[in-house]
mmCIF file of C-alpha atoms in Angstrom:
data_model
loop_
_atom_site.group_PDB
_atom_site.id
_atom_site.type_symbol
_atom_site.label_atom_id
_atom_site.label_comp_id
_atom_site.label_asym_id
_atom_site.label_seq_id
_atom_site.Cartn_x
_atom_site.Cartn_y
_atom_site.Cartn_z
ATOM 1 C CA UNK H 1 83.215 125.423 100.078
ATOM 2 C CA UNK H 2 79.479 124.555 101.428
ATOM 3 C CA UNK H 3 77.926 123.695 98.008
ATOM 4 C CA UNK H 4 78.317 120.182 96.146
ATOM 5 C CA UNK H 5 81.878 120.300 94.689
ATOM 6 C CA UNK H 6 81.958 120.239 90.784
ATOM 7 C CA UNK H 7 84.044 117.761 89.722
ATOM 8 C CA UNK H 8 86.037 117.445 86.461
ATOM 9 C CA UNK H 9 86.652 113.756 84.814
ATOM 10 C CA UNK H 10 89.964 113.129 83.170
ATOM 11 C CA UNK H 11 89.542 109.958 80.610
ATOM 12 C CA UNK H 12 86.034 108.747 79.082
ATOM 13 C CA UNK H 13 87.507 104.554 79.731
ATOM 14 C CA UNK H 14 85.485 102.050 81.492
ATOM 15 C CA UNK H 15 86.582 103.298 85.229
ATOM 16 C CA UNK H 16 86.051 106.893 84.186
ATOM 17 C CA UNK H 17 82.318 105.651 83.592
ATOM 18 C CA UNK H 18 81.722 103.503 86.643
ATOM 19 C CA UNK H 19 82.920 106.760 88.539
ATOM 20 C CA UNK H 20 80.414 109.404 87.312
ATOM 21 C CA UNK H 21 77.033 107.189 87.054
ATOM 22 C CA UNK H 22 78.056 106.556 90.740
ATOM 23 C CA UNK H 23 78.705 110.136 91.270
ATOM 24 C CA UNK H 24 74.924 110.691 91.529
ATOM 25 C CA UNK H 25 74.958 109.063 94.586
ATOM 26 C CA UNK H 26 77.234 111.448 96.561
ATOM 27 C CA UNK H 27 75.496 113.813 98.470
ATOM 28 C CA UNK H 28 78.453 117.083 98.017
ATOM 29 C CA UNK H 29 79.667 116.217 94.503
ATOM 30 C CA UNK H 30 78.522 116.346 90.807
ATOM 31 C CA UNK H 31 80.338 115.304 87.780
ATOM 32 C CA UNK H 32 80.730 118.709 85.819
ATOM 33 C CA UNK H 33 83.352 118.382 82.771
ATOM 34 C CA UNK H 34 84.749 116.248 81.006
ATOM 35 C CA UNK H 35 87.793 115.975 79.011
ATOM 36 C CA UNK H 36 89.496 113.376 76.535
ATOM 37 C CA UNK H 37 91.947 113.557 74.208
ATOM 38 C CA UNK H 38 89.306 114.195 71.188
ATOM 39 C CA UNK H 39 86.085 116.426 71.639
ATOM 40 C CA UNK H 40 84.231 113.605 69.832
ATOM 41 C CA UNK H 41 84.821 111.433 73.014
ATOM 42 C CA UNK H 42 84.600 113.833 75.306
ATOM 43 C CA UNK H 43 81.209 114.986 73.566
ATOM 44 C CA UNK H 44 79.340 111.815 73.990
ATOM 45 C CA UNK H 45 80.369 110.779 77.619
ATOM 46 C CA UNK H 46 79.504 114.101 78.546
ATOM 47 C CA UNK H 47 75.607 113.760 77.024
ATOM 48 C CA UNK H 48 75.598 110.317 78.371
ATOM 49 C CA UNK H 49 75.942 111.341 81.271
ATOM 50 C CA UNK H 50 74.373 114.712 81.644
ATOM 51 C CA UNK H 51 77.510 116.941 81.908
ATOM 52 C CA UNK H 52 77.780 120.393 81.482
ATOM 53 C CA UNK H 53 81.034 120.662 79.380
ATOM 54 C CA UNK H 54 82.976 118.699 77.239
ATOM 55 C CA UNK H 55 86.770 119.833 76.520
ATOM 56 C CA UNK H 56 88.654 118.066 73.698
ATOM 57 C CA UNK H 57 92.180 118.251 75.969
ATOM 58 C CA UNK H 58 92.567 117.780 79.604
ATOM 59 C CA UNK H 59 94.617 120.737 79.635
ATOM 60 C CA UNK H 60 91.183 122.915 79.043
ATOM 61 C CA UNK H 61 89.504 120.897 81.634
ATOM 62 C CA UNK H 62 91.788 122.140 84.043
ATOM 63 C CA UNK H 63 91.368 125.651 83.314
ATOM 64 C CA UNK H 64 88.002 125.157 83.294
ATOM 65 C CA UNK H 65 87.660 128.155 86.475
ATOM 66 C CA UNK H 66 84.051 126.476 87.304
ATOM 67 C CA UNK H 67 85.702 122.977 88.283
ATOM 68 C CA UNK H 68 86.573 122.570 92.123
ATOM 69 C CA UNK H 69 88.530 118.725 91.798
ATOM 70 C CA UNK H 70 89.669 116.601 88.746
ATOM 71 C CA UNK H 71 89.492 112.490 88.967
ATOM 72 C CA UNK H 72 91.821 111.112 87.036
ATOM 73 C CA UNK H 73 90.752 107.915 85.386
ATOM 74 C CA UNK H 74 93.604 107.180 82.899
ATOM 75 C CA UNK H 75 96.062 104.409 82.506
ATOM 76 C CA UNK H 76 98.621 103.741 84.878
ATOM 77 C CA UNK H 77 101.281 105.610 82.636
ATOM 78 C CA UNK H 78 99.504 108.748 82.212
ATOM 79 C CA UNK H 79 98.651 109.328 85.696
ATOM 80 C CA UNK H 80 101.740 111.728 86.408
ATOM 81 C CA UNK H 81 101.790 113.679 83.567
ATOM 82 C CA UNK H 82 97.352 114.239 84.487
ATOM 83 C CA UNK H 83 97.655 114.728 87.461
ATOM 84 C CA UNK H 84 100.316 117.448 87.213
ATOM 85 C CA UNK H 85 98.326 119.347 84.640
ATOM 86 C CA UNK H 86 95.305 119.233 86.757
ATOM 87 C CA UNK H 87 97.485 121.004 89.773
ATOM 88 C CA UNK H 88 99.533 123.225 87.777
ATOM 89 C CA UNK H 89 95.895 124.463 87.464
ATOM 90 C CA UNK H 90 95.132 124.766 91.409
ATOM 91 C CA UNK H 91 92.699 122.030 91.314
ATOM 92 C CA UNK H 92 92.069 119.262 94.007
ATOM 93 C CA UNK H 93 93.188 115.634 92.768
ATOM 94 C CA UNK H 94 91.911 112.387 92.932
ATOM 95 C CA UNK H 95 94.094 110.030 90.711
ATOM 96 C CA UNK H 96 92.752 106.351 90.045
ATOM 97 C CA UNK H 97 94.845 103.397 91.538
ATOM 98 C CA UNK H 98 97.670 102.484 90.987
ATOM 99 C CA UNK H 99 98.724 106.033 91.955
ATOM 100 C CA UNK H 100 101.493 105.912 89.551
ATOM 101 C CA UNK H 101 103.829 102.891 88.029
ATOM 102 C CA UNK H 102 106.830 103.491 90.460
ATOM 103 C CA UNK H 103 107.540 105.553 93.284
ATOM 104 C CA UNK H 104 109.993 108.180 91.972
ATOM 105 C CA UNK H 105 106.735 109.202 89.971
ATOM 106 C CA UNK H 106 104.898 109.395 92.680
ATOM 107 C CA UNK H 107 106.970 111.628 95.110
ATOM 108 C CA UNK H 108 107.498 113.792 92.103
ATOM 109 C CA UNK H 109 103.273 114.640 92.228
ATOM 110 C CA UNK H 110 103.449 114.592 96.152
ATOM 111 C CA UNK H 111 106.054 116.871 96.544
ATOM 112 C CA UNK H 112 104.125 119.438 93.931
ATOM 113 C CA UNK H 113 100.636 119.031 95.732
ATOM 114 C CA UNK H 114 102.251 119.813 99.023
ATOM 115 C CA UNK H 115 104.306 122.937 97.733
ATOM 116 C CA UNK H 116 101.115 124.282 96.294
ATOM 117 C CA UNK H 117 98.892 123.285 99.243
ATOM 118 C CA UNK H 118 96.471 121.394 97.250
ATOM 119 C CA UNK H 119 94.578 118.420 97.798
ATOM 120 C CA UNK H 120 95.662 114.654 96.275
ATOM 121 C CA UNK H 121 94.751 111.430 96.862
ATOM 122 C CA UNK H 122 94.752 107.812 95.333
ATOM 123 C CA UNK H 123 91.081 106.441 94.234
ATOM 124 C CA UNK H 124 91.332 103.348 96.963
ATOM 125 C CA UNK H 125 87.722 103.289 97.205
ATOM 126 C CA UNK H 126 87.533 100.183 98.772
ATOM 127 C CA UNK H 127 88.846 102.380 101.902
ATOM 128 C CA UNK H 128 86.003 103.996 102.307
ATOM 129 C CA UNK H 129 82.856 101.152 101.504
ATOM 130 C CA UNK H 130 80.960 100.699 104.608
ATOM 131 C CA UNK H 131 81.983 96.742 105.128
ATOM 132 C CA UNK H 132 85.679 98.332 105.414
ATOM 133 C CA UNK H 133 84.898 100.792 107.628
ATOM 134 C CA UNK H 134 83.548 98.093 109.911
ATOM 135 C CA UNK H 135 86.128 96.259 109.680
ATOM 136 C CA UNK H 136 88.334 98.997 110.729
ATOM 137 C CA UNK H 137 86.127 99.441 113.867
ATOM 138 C CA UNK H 138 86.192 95.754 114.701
ATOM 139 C CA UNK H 139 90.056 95.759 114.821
ATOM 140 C CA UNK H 140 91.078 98.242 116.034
ATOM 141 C CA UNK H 141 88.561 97.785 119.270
ATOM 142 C CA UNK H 142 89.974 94.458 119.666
ATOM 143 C CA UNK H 143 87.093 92.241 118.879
ATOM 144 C CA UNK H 144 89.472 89.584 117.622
ATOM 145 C CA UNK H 145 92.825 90.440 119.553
ATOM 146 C CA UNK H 146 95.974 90.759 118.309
ATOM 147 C CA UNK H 147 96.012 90.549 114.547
ATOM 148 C CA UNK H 148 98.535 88.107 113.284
ATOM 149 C CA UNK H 149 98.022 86.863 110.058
ATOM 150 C CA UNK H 150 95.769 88.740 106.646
ATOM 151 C CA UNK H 151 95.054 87.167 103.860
ATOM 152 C CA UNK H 152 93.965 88.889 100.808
ATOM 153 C CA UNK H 153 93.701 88.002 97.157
ATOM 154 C CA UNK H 154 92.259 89.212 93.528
ATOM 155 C CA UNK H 155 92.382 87.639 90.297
ATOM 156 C CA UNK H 156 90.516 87.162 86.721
ATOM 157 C CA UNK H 157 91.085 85.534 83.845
ATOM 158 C CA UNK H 158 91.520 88.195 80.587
ATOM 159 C CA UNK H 159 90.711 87.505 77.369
ATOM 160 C CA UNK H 160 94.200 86.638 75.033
ATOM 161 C CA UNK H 161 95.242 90.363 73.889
ATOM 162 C CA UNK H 162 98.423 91.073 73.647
ATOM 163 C CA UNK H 163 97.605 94.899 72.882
ATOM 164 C CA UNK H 164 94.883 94.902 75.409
ATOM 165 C CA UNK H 165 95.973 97.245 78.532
ATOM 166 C CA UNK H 166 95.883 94.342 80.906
ATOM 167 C CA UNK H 167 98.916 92.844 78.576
ATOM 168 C CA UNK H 168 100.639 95.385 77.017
ATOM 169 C CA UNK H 169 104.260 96.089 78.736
ATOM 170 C CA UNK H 170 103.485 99.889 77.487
ATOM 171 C CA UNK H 171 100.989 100.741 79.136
ATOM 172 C CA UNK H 172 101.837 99.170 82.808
ATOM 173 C CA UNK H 173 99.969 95.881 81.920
ATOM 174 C CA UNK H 174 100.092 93.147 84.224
ATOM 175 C CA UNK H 175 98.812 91.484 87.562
ATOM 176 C CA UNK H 176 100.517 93.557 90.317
ATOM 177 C CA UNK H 177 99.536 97.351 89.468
ATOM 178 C CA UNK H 178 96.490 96.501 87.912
ATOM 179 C CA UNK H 179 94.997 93.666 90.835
ATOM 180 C CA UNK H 180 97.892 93.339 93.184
ATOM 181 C CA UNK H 181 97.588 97.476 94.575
ATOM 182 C CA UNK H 182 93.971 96.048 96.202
ATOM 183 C CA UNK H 183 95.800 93.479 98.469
ATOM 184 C CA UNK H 184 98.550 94.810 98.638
ATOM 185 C CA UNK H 185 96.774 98.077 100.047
ATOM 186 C CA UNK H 186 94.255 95.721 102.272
ATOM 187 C CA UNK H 187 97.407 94.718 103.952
ATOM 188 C CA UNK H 188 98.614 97.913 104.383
ATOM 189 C CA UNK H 189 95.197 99.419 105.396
ATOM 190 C CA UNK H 190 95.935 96.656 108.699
ATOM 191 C CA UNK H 191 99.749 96.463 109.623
ATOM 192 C CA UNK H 192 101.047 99.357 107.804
ATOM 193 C CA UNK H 193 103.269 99.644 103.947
ATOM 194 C CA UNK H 194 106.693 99.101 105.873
ATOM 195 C CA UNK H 195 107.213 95.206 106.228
ATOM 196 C CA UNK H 196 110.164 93.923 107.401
ATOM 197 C CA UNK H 197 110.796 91.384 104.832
ATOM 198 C CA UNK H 198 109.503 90.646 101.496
ATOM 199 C CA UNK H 199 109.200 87.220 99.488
ATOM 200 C CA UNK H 200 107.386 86.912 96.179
ATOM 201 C CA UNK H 201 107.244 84.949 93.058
ATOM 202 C CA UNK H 202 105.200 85.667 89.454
ATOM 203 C CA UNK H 203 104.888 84.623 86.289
ATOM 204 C CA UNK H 204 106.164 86.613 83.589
ATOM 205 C CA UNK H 205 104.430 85.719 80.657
ATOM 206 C CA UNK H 206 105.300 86.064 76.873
ATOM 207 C CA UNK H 207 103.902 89.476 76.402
ATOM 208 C CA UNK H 208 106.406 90.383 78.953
ATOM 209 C CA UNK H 209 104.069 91.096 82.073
ATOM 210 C CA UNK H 210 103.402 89.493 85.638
ATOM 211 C CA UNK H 211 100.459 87.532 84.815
ATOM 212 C CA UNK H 212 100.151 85.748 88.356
ATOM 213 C CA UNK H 213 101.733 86.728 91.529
ATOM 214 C CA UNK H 214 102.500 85.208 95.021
ATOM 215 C CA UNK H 215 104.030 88.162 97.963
ATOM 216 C CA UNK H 216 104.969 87.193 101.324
ATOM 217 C CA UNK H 217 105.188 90.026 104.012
ATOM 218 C CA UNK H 218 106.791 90.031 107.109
ATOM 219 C CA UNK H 219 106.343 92.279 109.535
ATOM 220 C CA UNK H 220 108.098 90.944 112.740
ATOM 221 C CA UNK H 221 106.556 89.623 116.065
ATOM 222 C CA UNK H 222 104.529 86.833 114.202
ATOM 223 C CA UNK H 223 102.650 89.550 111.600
ATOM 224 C CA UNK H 224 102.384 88.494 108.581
ATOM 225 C CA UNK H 225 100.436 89.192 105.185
ATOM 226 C CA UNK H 226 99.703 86.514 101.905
ATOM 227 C CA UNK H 227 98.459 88.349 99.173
ATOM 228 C CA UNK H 228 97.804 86.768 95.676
ATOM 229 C CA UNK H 229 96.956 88.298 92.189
ATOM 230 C CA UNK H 230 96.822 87.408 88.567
ATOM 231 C CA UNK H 231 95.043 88.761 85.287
ATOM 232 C CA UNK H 232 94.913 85.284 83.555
ATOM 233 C CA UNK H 233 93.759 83.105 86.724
ATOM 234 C CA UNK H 234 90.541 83.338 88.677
ATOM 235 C CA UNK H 235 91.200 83.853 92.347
ATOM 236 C CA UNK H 236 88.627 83.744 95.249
ATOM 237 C CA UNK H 237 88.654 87.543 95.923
ATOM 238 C CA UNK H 238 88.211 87.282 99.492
ATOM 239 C CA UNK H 239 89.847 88.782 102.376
ATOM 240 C CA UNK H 240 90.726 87.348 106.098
ATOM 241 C CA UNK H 241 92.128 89.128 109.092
ATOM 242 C CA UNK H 242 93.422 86.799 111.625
ATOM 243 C CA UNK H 243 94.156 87.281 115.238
ATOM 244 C CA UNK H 244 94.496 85.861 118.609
ATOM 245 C CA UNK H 245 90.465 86.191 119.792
ATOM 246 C CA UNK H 246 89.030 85.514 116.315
ATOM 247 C CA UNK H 247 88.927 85.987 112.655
ATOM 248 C CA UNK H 248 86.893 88.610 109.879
ATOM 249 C CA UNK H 249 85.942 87.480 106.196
ATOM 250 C CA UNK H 250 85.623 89.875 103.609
ATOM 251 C CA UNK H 251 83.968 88.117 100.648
ATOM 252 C CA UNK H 252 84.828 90.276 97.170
ATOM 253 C CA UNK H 253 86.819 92.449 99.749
ATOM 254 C CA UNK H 254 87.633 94.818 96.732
ATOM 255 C CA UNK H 255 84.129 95.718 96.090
ATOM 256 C CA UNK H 256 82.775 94.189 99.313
ATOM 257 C CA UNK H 257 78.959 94.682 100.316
ATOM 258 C CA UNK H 258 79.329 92.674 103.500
ATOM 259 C CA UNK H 259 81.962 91.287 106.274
ATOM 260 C CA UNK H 260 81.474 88.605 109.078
ATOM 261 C CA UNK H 261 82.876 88.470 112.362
ATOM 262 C CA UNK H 262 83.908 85.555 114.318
ATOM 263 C CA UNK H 263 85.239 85.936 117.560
ATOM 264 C CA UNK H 264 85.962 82.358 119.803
ATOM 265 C CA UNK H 265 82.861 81.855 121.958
ATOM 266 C CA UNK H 266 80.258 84.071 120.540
ATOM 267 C CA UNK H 267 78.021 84.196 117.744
ATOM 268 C CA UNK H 268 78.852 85.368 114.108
ATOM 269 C CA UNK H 269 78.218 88.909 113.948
ATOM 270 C CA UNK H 270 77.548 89.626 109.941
ATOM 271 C CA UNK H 271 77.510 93.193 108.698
ATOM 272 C CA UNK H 272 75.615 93.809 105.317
ATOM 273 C CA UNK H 273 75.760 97.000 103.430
ATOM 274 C CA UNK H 274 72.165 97.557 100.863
ATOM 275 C CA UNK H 275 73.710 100.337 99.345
ATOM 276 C CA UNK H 276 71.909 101.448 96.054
ATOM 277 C CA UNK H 277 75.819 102.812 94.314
ATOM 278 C CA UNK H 278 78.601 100.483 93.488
ATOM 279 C CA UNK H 279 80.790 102.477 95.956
ATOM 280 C CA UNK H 280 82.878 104.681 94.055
ATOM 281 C CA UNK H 281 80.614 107.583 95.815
ATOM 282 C CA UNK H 282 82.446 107.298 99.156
ATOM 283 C CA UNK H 283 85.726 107.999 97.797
ATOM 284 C CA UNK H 284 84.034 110.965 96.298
ATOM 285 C CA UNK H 285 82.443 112.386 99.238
ATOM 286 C CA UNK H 286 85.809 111.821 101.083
ATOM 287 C CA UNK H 287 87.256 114.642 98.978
ATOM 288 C CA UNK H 288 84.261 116.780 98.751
ATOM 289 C CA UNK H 289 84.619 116.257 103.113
ATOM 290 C CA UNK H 290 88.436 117.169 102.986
ATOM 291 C CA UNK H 291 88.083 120.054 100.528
ATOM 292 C CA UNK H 292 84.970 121.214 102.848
ATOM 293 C CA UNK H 293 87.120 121.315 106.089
ATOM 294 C CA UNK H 294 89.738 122.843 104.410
ATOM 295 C CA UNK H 295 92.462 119.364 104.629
ATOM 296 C CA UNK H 296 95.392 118.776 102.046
ATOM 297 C CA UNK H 297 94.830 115.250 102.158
ATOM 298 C CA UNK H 298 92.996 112.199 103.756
ATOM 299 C CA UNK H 299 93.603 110.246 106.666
ATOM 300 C CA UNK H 300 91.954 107.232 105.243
ATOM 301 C CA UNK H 301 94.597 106.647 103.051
ATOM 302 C CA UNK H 302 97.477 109.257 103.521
ATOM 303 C CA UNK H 303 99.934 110.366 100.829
ATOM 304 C CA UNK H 304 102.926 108.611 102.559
ATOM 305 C CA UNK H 305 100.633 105.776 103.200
ATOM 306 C CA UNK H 306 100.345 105.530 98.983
ATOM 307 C CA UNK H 307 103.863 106.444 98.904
ATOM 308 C CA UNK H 308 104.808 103.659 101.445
ATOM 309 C CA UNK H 309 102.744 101.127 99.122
ATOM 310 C CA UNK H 310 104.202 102.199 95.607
ATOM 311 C CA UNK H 311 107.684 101.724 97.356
ATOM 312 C CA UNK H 312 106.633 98.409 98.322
ATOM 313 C CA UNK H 313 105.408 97.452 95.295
ATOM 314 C CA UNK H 314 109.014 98.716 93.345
ATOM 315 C CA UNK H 315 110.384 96.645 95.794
ATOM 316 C CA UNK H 316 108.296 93.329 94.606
ATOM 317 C CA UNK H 317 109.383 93.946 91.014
ATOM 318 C CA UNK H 318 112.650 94.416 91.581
ATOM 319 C CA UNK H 319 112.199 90.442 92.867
ATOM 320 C CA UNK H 320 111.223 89.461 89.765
ATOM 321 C CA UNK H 321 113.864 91.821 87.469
ATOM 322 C CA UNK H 322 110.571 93.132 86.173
ATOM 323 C CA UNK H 323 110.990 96.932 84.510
ATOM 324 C CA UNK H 324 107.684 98.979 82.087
ATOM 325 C CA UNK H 325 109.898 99.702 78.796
ATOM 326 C CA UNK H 326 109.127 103.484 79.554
ATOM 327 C CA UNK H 327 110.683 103.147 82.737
#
């Protein structure tokens, strides 16, 4: 495949938006399709934003022969039953974060894009901005020794809905799938999703939902992580990466644009990213560079990796006696 990928969108919500206007920034994709679960809908995001077709079920976007991958930009809930339409159709898969809600879901969609060879992936763009990336570098070169402590948070105060997704027990609401999978991942993306203890409060508020949360990881020989997340509190959003040379800052790690490093003894070494997208291109060219060379999945964020994390994450709620009603 040496041409721009074609690229299906599952969902015409907010994310699904943010997604294809940024899609015109990746240089070996193009949003294509579009379906929704009324032709109406899927009608108007598709002239808004210049697509091709428009497919009143997702089930004809998959079939759709022309489309080479499908992003799946649903709610939490519906990711499962999405993504296994789009590959019981043979097409490549990105599904939004959270992957799934648990992680029996999510080994059901692993195990069925790895029997059928096809390509998969969670939507962790933060993975791929340019500030990460550096960050990456500067650790694992050992620019500020051995890394000992992260520290990651990401929080916002919603609006008073209770029927608003961010609320709403039915449809996965809360603070830990919806903000808590970006620190939770940042902490992952540095000492791995297997920690070797786990402590964590949250607030479970009258809706039923973790509306702030506090996690704890240990993961042995002085590692540890302290994550924070909440959809009625505003939170920092930063990032730090501690170790035994020096420290890095992400501000607004989640959507970050730049990263500073500080190692003991030299000057701050900043690193500023002027990109023109928000950064939901990278993710996209990621696939469009696996499907090109022919790989199943990426190495920037692996399927057990996401596996690993929604694991991880069951394992926080169980803390808190914290079950989805459709569970």
């Amino acid at each position: 495949m040496s041409n721009k990928i074609k690229w299906g969108i599952v969902g015409t919500g907010w994310i699904s938006d943010q997604f294809v206007a940024d899609l015109a920034h990746a240089t070996n994709g193009e949003a294509y399709a579009v379906g929704s679960r009324t032709i109406e809908s899927a009608t108007e995001f598709a002239a808004k934003h210049q697509m091709a077709r428009a497919y009143g079920s997702y089930e004809e976007l998959a079939q759709d022969s022309e489309v080479d991958a499908i992003y799946v930009g649903t709610p939490h809930p519906f990711h499962t039953e999405n993504v296994l339409t789009a590959l019981r159709a043979g097409k490549a898969v990105l599904c939004e974060k959270p992957f799934t809600v648990n992680s029996k879901e999510l080994e059901e969609l692993i195990g069925f894009a790895r029997e059928r060879k096809l390509f998969l992936m969670e939507a962790m763009w933060t993975r791929f901005l340019p500030p990460i990336r550096q960050v990456r570098e500067w650790v694992s070169a050992g620019r500020i020794g051995e890394v000992k402590l992260v520290k990651a948070e990401f929080g916002f105060r919603v609006d008073w809905n209770p029927e608003g997704r961010l609320l709403n027990p039915e449809l996965g609401g809360g603070a830990l799938l919806d903000t808590g999978i970006y620190p939770v991942s940042f902490a992952s993306m540095i000492f791995g999703p297997e920690p070797e203890h786990v402590w964590s409060t949250a607030h479970i508020g009258e809706t039923g939902v973790d509306e702030t949360f506090s996690i704890l990881l240990d993961y042995g020989k002085g590692r540890t992580a302290m994550l924070n997340g909440a959809v009625r509190l505003g939170l920092t959003n930063e990032a730090y990466i501690h170790g035994t040379k020096g420290y890095i800052h992400i501000p607004s790690f989640l959507n970050s644009k730049s990263a500073a490093l500080y190692v003991d003894g030299e000057e701050v070494q900043h690193f500023q990213d002027d990109r023109a997208s928000t950064g939901y291109a990278f993710e996209a060219e990621e696939v469009g560079r696996c499907l090109n060379e022919g790989l199943l999945e990426s190495s920037t964020i692996s399927l057990d990796e996401s596996l690993g994390i929604m694991k991880l994450m069951d394992q926080i709620r169980a803390q808190w006696g914290l079950r989805y009603p459709f569970e």
